[in-house]
Coordinates of C-alpha atoms in Angstrom, one line a residue:
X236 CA -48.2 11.1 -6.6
X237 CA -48.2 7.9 -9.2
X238 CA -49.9 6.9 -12.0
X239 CA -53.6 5.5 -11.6
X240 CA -56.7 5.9 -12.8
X241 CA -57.8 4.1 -16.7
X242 CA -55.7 2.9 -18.7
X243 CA -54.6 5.9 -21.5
X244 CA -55.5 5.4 -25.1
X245 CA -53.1 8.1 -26.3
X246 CA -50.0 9.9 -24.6
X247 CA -49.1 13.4 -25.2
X248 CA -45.4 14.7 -25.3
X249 CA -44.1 18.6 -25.6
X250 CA -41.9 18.3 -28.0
X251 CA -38.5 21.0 -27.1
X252 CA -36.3 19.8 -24.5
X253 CA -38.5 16.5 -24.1
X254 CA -37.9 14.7 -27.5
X255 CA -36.1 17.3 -29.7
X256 CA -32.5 18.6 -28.3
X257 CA -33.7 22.0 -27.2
X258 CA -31.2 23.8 -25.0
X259 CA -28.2 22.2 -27.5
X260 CA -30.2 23.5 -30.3
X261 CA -30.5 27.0 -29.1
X262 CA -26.9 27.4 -28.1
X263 CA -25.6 26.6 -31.2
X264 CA -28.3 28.7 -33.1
X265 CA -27.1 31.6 -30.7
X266 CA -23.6 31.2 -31.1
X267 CA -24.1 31.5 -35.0
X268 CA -26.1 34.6 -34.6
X269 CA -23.8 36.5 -31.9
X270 CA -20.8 35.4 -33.5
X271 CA -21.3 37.1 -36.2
X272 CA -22.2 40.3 -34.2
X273 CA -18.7 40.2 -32.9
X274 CA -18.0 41.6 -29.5
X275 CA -17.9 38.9 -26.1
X276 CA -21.9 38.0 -25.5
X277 CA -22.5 35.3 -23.4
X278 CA -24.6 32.7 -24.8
X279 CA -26.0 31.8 -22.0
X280 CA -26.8 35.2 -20.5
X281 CA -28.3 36.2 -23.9
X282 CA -30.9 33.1 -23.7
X283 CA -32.1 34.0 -20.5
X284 CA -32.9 37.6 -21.8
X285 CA -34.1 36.0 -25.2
X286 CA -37.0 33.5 -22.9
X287 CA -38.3 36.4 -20.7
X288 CA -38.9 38.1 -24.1
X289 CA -40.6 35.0 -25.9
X290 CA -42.9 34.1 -23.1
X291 CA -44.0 38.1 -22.6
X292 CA -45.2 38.0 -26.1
X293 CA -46.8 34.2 -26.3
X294 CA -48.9 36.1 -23.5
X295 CA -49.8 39.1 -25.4
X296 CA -53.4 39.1 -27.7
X297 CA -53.9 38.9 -30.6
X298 CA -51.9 36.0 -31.0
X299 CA -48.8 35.8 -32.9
X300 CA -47.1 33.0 -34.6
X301 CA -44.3 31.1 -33.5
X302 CA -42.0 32.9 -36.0
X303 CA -42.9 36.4 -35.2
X304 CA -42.6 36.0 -31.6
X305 CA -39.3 34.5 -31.9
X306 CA -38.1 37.1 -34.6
X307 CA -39.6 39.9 -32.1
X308 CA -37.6 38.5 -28.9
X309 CA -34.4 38.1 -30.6
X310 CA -35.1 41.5 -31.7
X311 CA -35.5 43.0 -28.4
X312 CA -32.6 40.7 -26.5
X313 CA -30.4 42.3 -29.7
X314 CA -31.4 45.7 -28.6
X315 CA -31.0 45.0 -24.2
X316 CA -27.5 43.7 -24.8
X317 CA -26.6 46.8 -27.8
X318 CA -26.5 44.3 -30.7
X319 CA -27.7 45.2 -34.0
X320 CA -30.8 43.2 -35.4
X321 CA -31.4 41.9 -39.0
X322 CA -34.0 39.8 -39.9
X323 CA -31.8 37.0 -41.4
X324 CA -31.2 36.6 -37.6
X325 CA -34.6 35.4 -37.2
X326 CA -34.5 33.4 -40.2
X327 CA -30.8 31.5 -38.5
X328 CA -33.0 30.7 -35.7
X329 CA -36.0 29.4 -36.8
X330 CA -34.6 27.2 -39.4
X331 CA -32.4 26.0 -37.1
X332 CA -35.5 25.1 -34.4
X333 CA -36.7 22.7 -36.9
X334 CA -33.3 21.2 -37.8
X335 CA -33.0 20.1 -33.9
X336 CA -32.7 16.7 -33.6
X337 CA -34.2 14.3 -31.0
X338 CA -32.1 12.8 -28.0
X339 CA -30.6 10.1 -28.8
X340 CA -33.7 7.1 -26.8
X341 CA -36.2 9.0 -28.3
X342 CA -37.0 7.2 -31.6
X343 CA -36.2 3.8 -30.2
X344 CA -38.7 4.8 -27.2
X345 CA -41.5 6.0 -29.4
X346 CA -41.5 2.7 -31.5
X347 CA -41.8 1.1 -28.3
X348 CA -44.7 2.9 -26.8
X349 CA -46.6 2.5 -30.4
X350 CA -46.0 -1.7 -30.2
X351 CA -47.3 -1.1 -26.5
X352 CA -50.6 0.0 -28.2
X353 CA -50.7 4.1 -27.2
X354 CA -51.4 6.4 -29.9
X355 CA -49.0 9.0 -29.6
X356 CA -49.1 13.2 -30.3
X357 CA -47.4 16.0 -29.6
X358 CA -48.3 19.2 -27.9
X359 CA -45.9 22.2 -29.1
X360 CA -45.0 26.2 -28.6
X361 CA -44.6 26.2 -32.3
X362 CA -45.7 26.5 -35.7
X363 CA -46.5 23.6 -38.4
X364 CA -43.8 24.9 -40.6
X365 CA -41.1 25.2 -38.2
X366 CA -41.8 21.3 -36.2
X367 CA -42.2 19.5 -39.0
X368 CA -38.6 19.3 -39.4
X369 CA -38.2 17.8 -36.1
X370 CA -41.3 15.3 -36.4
X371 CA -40.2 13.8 -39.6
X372 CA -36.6 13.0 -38.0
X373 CA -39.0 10.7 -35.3
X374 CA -39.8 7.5 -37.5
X375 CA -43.1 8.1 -38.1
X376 CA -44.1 7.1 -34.9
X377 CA -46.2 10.1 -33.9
X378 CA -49.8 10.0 -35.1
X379 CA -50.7 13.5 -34.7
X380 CA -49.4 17.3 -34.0
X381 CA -51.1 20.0 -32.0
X382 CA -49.2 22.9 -32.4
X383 CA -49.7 26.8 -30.7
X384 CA -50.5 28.2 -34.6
X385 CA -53.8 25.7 -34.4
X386 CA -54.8 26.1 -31.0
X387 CA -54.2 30.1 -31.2
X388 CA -52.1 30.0 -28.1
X389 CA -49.6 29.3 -26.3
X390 CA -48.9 26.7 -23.2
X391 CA -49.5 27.4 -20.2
X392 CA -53.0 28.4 -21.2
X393 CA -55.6 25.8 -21.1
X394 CA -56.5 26.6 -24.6
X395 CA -54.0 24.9 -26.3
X396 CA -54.6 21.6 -24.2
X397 CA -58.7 22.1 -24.1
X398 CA -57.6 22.3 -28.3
X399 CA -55.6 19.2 -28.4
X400 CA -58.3 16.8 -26.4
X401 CA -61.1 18.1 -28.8
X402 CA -58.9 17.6 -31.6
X403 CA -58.4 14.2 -30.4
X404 CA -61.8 13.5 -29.7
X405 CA -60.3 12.5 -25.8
X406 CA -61.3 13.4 -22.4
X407 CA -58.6 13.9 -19.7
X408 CA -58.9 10.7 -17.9
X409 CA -57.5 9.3 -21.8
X410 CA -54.6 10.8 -21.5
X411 CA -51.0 10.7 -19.8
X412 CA -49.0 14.0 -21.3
X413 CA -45.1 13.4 -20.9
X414 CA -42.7 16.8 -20.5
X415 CA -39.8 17.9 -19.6
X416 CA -40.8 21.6 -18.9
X417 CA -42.2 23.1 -15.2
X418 CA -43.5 26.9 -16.0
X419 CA -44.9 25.4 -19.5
X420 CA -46.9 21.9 -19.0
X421 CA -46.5 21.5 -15.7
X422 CA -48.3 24.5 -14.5
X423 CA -51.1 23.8 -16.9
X424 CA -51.1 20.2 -15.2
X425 CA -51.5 22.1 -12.0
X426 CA -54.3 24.2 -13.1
X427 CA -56.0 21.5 -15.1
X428 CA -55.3 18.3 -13.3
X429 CA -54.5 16.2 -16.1
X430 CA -51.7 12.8 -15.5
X431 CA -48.1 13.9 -16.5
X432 CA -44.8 12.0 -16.2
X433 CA -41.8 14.6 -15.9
X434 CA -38.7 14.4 -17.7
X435 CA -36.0 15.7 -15.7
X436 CA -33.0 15.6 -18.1
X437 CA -30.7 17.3 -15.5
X438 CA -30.9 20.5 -16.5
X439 CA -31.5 22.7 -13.7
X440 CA -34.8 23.0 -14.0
X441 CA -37.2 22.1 -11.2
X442 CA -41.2 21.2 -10.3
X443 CA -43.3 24.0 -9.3
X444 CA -43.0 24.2 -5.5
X445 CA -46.6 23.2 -5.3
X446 CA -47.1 20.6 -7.6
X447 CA -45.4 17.1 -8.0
X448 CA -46.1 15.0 -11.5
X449 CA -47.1 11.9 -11.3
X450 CA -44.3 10.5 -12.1
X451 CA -40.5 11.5 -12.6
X452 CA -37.8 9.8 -15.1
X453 CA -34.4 10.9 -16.2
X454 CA -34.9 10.2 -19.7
X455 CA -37.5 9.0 -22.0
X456 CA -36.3 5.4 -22.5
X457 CA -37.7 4.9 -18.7
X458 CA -41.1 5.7 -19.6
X459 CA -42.0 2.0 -20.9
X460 CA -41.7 0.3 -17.7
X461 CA -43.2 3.4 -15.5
X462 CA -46.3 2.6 -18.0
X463 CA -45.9 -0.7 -17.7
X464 CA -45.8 -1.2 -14.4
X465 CA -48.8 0.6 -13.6
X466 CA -51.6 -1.0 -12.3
X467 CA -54.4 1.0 -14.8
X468 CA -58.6 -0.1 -13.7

Protein backbone atom coordinates (compact mmCIF):
# COMPACT_ATOMS: atom_id res chain seq x y z
CA UNK A 1 0.00 0.00 0.00
CA UNK A 2 1.00 3.99 -0.26
CA UNK A 3 -0.38 7.03 0.54
CA UNK A 4 -3.18 8.46 -1.84
CA UNK A 5 -6.26 9.76 -1.84
CA UNK A 6 -6.95 13.94 -0.64
CA UNK A 7 -4.68 15.74 0.72
CA UNK A 8 -5.02 15.53 4.89
CA UNK A 9 -5.94 18.63 6.78
CA UNK A 10 -4.89 17.18 10.16
CA UNK A 11 -2.56 14.08 11.09
CA UNK A 12 -3.06 12.03 14.03
CA UNK A 13 -0.28 10.46 16.21
CA UNK A 14 -0.53 7.83 19.32
CA UNK A 15 1.45 9.22 21.50
CA UNK A 16 3.61 6.09 23.72
CA UNK A 17 6.25 4.57 21.85
CA UNK A 18 5.57 6.90 18.72
CA UNK A 19 6.52 10.40 20.18
CA UNK A 20 7.06 9.89 23.93
CA UNK A 21 9.90 7.21 24.99
CA UNK A 22 7.64 4.47 26.02
CA UNK A 23 9.41 1.11 26.50
CA UNK A 24 12.54 3.31 28.12
CA UNK A 25 9.98 4.96 30.26
CA UNK A 26 8.54 1.85 31.58
CA UNK A 27 11.71 0.02 32.31
CA UNK A 28 12.99 2.51 34.35
CA UNK A 29 9.54 3.13 36.17
CA UNK A 30 9.78 -0.79 36.74
CA UNK A 31 13.07 -0.98 37.90
CA UNK A 32 12.23 1.67 40.71
CA UNK A 33 9.19 -0.30 41.70
CA UNK A 34 10.80 -3.93 41.76
CA UNK A 35 13.89 -2.72 43.20
CA UNK A 36 12.55 -1.76 45.95
CA UNK A 37 10.68 -5.15 46.43
CA UNK A 38 14.02 -6.73 46.58
CA UNK A 39 14.38 -10.28 45.36
CA UNK A 40 15.80 -10.92 41.30
CA UNK A 41 12.49 -9.97 38.99
CA UNK A 42 13.10 -9.50 35.58
CA UNK A 43 12.05 -6.32 34.21
CA UNK A 44 11.36 -7.43 31.15
CA UNK A 45 9.42 -10.64 32.08
CA UNK A 46 7.41 -8.49 34.64
CA UNK A 47 6.16 -6.02 31.66
CA UNK A 48 4.96 -8.69 29.57
CA UNK A 49 2.77 -9.89 32.56
CA UNK A 50 2.03 -6.23 33.50
CA UNK A 51 0.56 -5.51 29.36
CA UNK A 52 -1.64 -8.75 29.31
CA UNK A 53 -3.12 -7.26 32.52
CA UNK A 54 -3.65 -3.66 31.24
CA UNK A 55 -5.17 -4.55 27.99
CA UNK A 56 -7.71 -7.24 29.80
CA UNK A 57 -9.04 -4.47 31.80
CA UNK A 58 -9.04 -1.46 29.04
CA UNK A 59 -11.54 -4.31 27.53
CA UNK A 60 -13.63 -4.66 30.53
CA UNK A 61 -17.13 -2.33 30.93
CA UNK A 62 -17.68 0.03 32.65
CA UNK A 63 -14.76 1.78 31.70
CA UNK A 64 -12.04 2.67 33.94
CA UNK A 65 -9.50 5.33 33.81
CA UNK A 66 -6.11 5.28 32.76
CA UNK A 67 -4.93 5.36 36.42
CA UNK A 68 -6.97 2.64 37.84
CA UNK A 69 -6.33 0.26 35.20
CA UNK A 70 -2.68 0.76 35.48
CA UNK A 71 -2.79 0.75 39.43
CA UNK A 72 -5.07 -2.61 38.96
CA UNK A 73 -2.43 -4.42 36.54
CA UNK A 74 0.54 -3.60 38.48
CA UNK A 75 -1.46 -4.97 41.25
CA UNK A 76 -2.23 -8.24 39.73
CA UNK A 77 1.52 -8.73 37.90
CA UNK A 78 2.72 -7.92 41.92
CA UNK A 79 0.54 -10.69 42.97
CA UNK A 80 1.56 -13.48 39.62
CA UNK A 81 5.16 -13.00 40.36
CA UNK A 82 4.59 -13.10 44.64
CA UNK A 83 5.41 -9.34 45.16
CA UNK A 84 3.76 -7.35 47.64
CA UNK A 85 1.53 -4.39 46.28
CA UNK A 86 1.19 -0.76 47.76
CA UNK A 87 -0.45 1.83 46.14
CA UNK A 88 2.48 4.27 46.09
CA UNK A 89 3.53 1.71 43.42
CA UNK A 90 0.90 2.94 41.29
CA UNK A 91 1.54 6.42 42.12
CA UNK A 92 5.79 5.62 40.90
CA UNK A 93 4.29 4.65 37.72
CA UNK A 94 1.95 6.94 36.64
CA UNK A 95 3.82 9.98 37.53
CA UNK A 96 6.51 8.60 35.85
CA UNK A 97 4.20 8.01 32.38
CA UNK A 98 3.79 11.54 32.18
CA UNK A 99 7.49 12.55 32.95
CA UNK A 100 8.46 10.32 29.62
CA UNK A 101 10.06 12.33 27.34
CA UNK A 102 9.81 12.36 23.49
CA UNK A 103 12.53 10.78 21.13
CA UNK A 104 14.94 12.82 20.44
CA UNK A 105 13.37 14.04 16.13
CA UNK A 106 10.16 14.41 17.57
CA UNK A 107 9.92 18.07 18.48
CA UNK A 108 12.02 19.25 15.54
CA UNK A 109 9.56 16.93 13.32
CA UNK A 110 6.38 18.27 14.71
CA UNK A 111 7.49 21.99 13.95
CA UNK A 112 8.03 20.89 10.66
CA UNK A 113 4.85 19.14 9.86
CA UNK A 114 2.97 22.39 11.49
CA UNK A 115 5.12 24.89 8.81
CA UNK A 116 3.96 22.18 6.15
CA UNK A 117 0.36 23.37 7.02
CA UNK A 118 -1.21 20.02 8.91
CA UNK A 119 -2.94 20.52 12.03
CA UNK A 120 -1.72 18.04 14.30
CA UNK A 121 -3.47 15.82 17.41
CA UNK A 122 -2.91 13.12 19.31
CA UNK A 123 -4.84 9.96 19.95
CA UNK A 124 -3.85 8.35 23.48
CA UNK A 125 -4.56 5.07 25.98
CA UNK A 126 -4.46 7.67 28.63
CA UNK A 127 -5.77 10.14 30.85
CA UNK A 128 -5.69 14.24 30.62
CA UNK A 129 -3.88 14.31 33.84
CA UNK A 130 -1.27 11.83 33.30
CA UNK A 131 -0.21 13.09 29.12
CA UNK A 132 -0.15 16.40 29.85
CA UNK A 133 3.20 16.08 31.12
CA UNK A 134 4.37 14.57 27.98
CA UNK A 135 2.46 17.08 25.58
CA UNK A 136 3.80 20.13 27.17
CA UNK A 137 7.58 18.81 26.71
CA UNK A 138 6.48 18.87 22.56
CA UNK A 139 6.79 22.73 21.80
CA UNK A 140 3.43 23.47 21.52
CA UNK A 141 3.16 22.06 18.33
CA UNK A 142 0.13 19.80 18.88
CA UNK A 143 -3.26 21.48 18.50
CA UNK A 144 -5.32 19.09 20.20
CA UNK A 145 -5.52 15.83 22.53
CA UNK A 146 -8.02 13.02 22.38
CA UNK A 147 -7.44 10.93 25.12
CA UNK A 148 -9.25 7.22 26.33
CA UNK A 149 -10.82 9.29 29.64
CA UNK A 150 -12.87 11.53 26.79
CA UNK A 151 -13.66 8.98 24.42
CA UNK A 152 -14.66 6.41 27.33
CA UNK A 153 -12.49 3.80 25.80
CA UNK A 154 -9.70 2.38 24.89
CA UNK A 155 -7.88 1.76 21.31
CA UNK A 156 -8.47 -0.76 19.47
CA UNK A 157 -12.18 0.05 19.70
CA UNK A 158 -13.56 2.28 17.03
CA UNK A 159 -14.95 4.42 19.73
CA UNK A 160 -12.14 6.20 20.62
CA UNK A 161 -11.30 7.05 16.86
CA UNK A 162 -15.20 7.54 15.84
CA UNK A 163 -14.60 10.13 19.17
CA UNK A 164 -11.58 11.83 17.92
CA UNK A 165 -12.96 12.66 14.12
CA UNK A 166 -16.25 14.09 15.75
CA UNK A 167 -14.21 15.93 18.04
CA UNK A 168 -12.38 17.21 15.15
CA UNK A 169 -15.23 17.96 13.08
CA UNK A 170 -13.08 15.49 10.26
CA UNK A 171 -14.18 12.64 8.17
CA UNK A 172 -11.66 9.80 7.52
CA UNK A 173 -10.59 10.69 4.08
CA UNK A 174 -9.06 14.09 6.30
CA UNK A 175 -6.85 12.28 8.02
CA UNK A 176 -3.40 10.30 7.97
CA UNK A 177 -2.99 8.80 11.80
CA UNK A 178 0.90 8.09 12.38
CA UNK A 179 1.83 5.04 15.14
CA UNK A 180 4.17 2.97 16.11
CA UNK A 181 1.81 0.25 17.66
CA UNK A 182 0.27 -3.04 15.63
CA UNK A 183 -2.46 -4.69 18.16
CA UNK A 184 -3.46 -0.90 19.23
CA UNK A 185 -3.91 1.46 15.98
CA UNK A 186 -3.13 -0.71 13.59
CA UNK A 187 -5.82 -3.18 14.12
CA UNK A 188 -8.31 -0.40 14.31
CA UNK A 189 -6.78 0.81 10.87
CA UNK A 190 -7.69 -2.71 9.77
CA UNK A 191 -11.09 -2.69 10.95
CA UNK A 192 -11.79 0.91 10.05
CA UNK A 193 -9.84 1.61 7.00
CA UNK A 194 -8.45 4.83 7.77
CA UNK A 195 -4.55 5.97 6.11
CA UNK A 196 -1.70 5.23 8.63
CA UNK A 197 2.07 5.58 8.37
CA UNK A 198 3.79 2.99 10.81
CA UNK A 199 6.61 3.78 12.92
CA UNK A 200 8.77 0.89 13.26
CA UNK A 201 11.42 2.01 15.80
CA UNK A 202 13.04 -1.52 15.84
CA UNK A 203 11.54 -2.86 18.50
CA UNK A 204 10.38 -6.24 17.80
CA UNK A 205 7.20 -5.42 17.14
CA UNK A 206 5.54 -6.33 13.87
CA UNK A 207 2.25 -5.52 11.37
CA UNK A 208 -0.65 -7.64 11.78
CA UNK A 209 -0.13 -10.60 9.33
CA UNK A 210 -3.04 -9.28 7.41
CA UNK A 211 -2.71 -5.78 7.18
CA UNK A 212 0.16 -3.59 5.73
CA UNK A 213 0.07 0.52 6.56
CA UNK A 214 0.33 2.68 4.13
CA UNK A 215 3.42 3.55 4.69
CA UNK A 216 6.48 2.43 6.88
CA UNK A 217 9.39 4.77 8.44
CA UNK A 218 12.01 4.06 11.03
CA UNK A 219 11.54 7.15 12.84
CA UNK A 220 9.51 10.12 12.76
CA UNK A 221 11.96 12.64 11.24
CA UNK A 222 11.08 10.52 7.83
CA UNK A 223 7.60 11.41 7.82
CA UNK A 224 8.08 14.95 6.07
CA UNK A 225 9.27 13.71 2.89
CA UNK A 226 6.87 10.46 2.86
CA UNK A 227 4.12 13.42 2.97
CA UNK A 228 5.83 15.24 0.83
CA UNK A 229 6.30 13.28 -1.75
CA UNK A 230 2.99 12.17 -2.09
CA UNK A 231 1.11 12.84 -4.94
CA UNK A 232 -2.43 13.95 -2.84
CA UNK A 233 -5.81 14.78 -5.63
Amino acid sequence: MTLAGPKPTWLTFDCYGTLIQWDEGLLAAMGQILSAKGGDIDQRSFIAVYDRHEHALEEVRPHRTFAQVSALALERAMVDFGLPFDPADAEILTSSIGNMPPFPEVVATLEALKVAGFRLAIISNTDDAIIAGNVAQLGGYVDRVITAEQAGAYKPSSQIFHHAWKSLGIGINDLVHICASPHLDLAAARELRFRTIWVDRGTGRQPLPDYRPNEIVAALDKVPAVLAATEWK
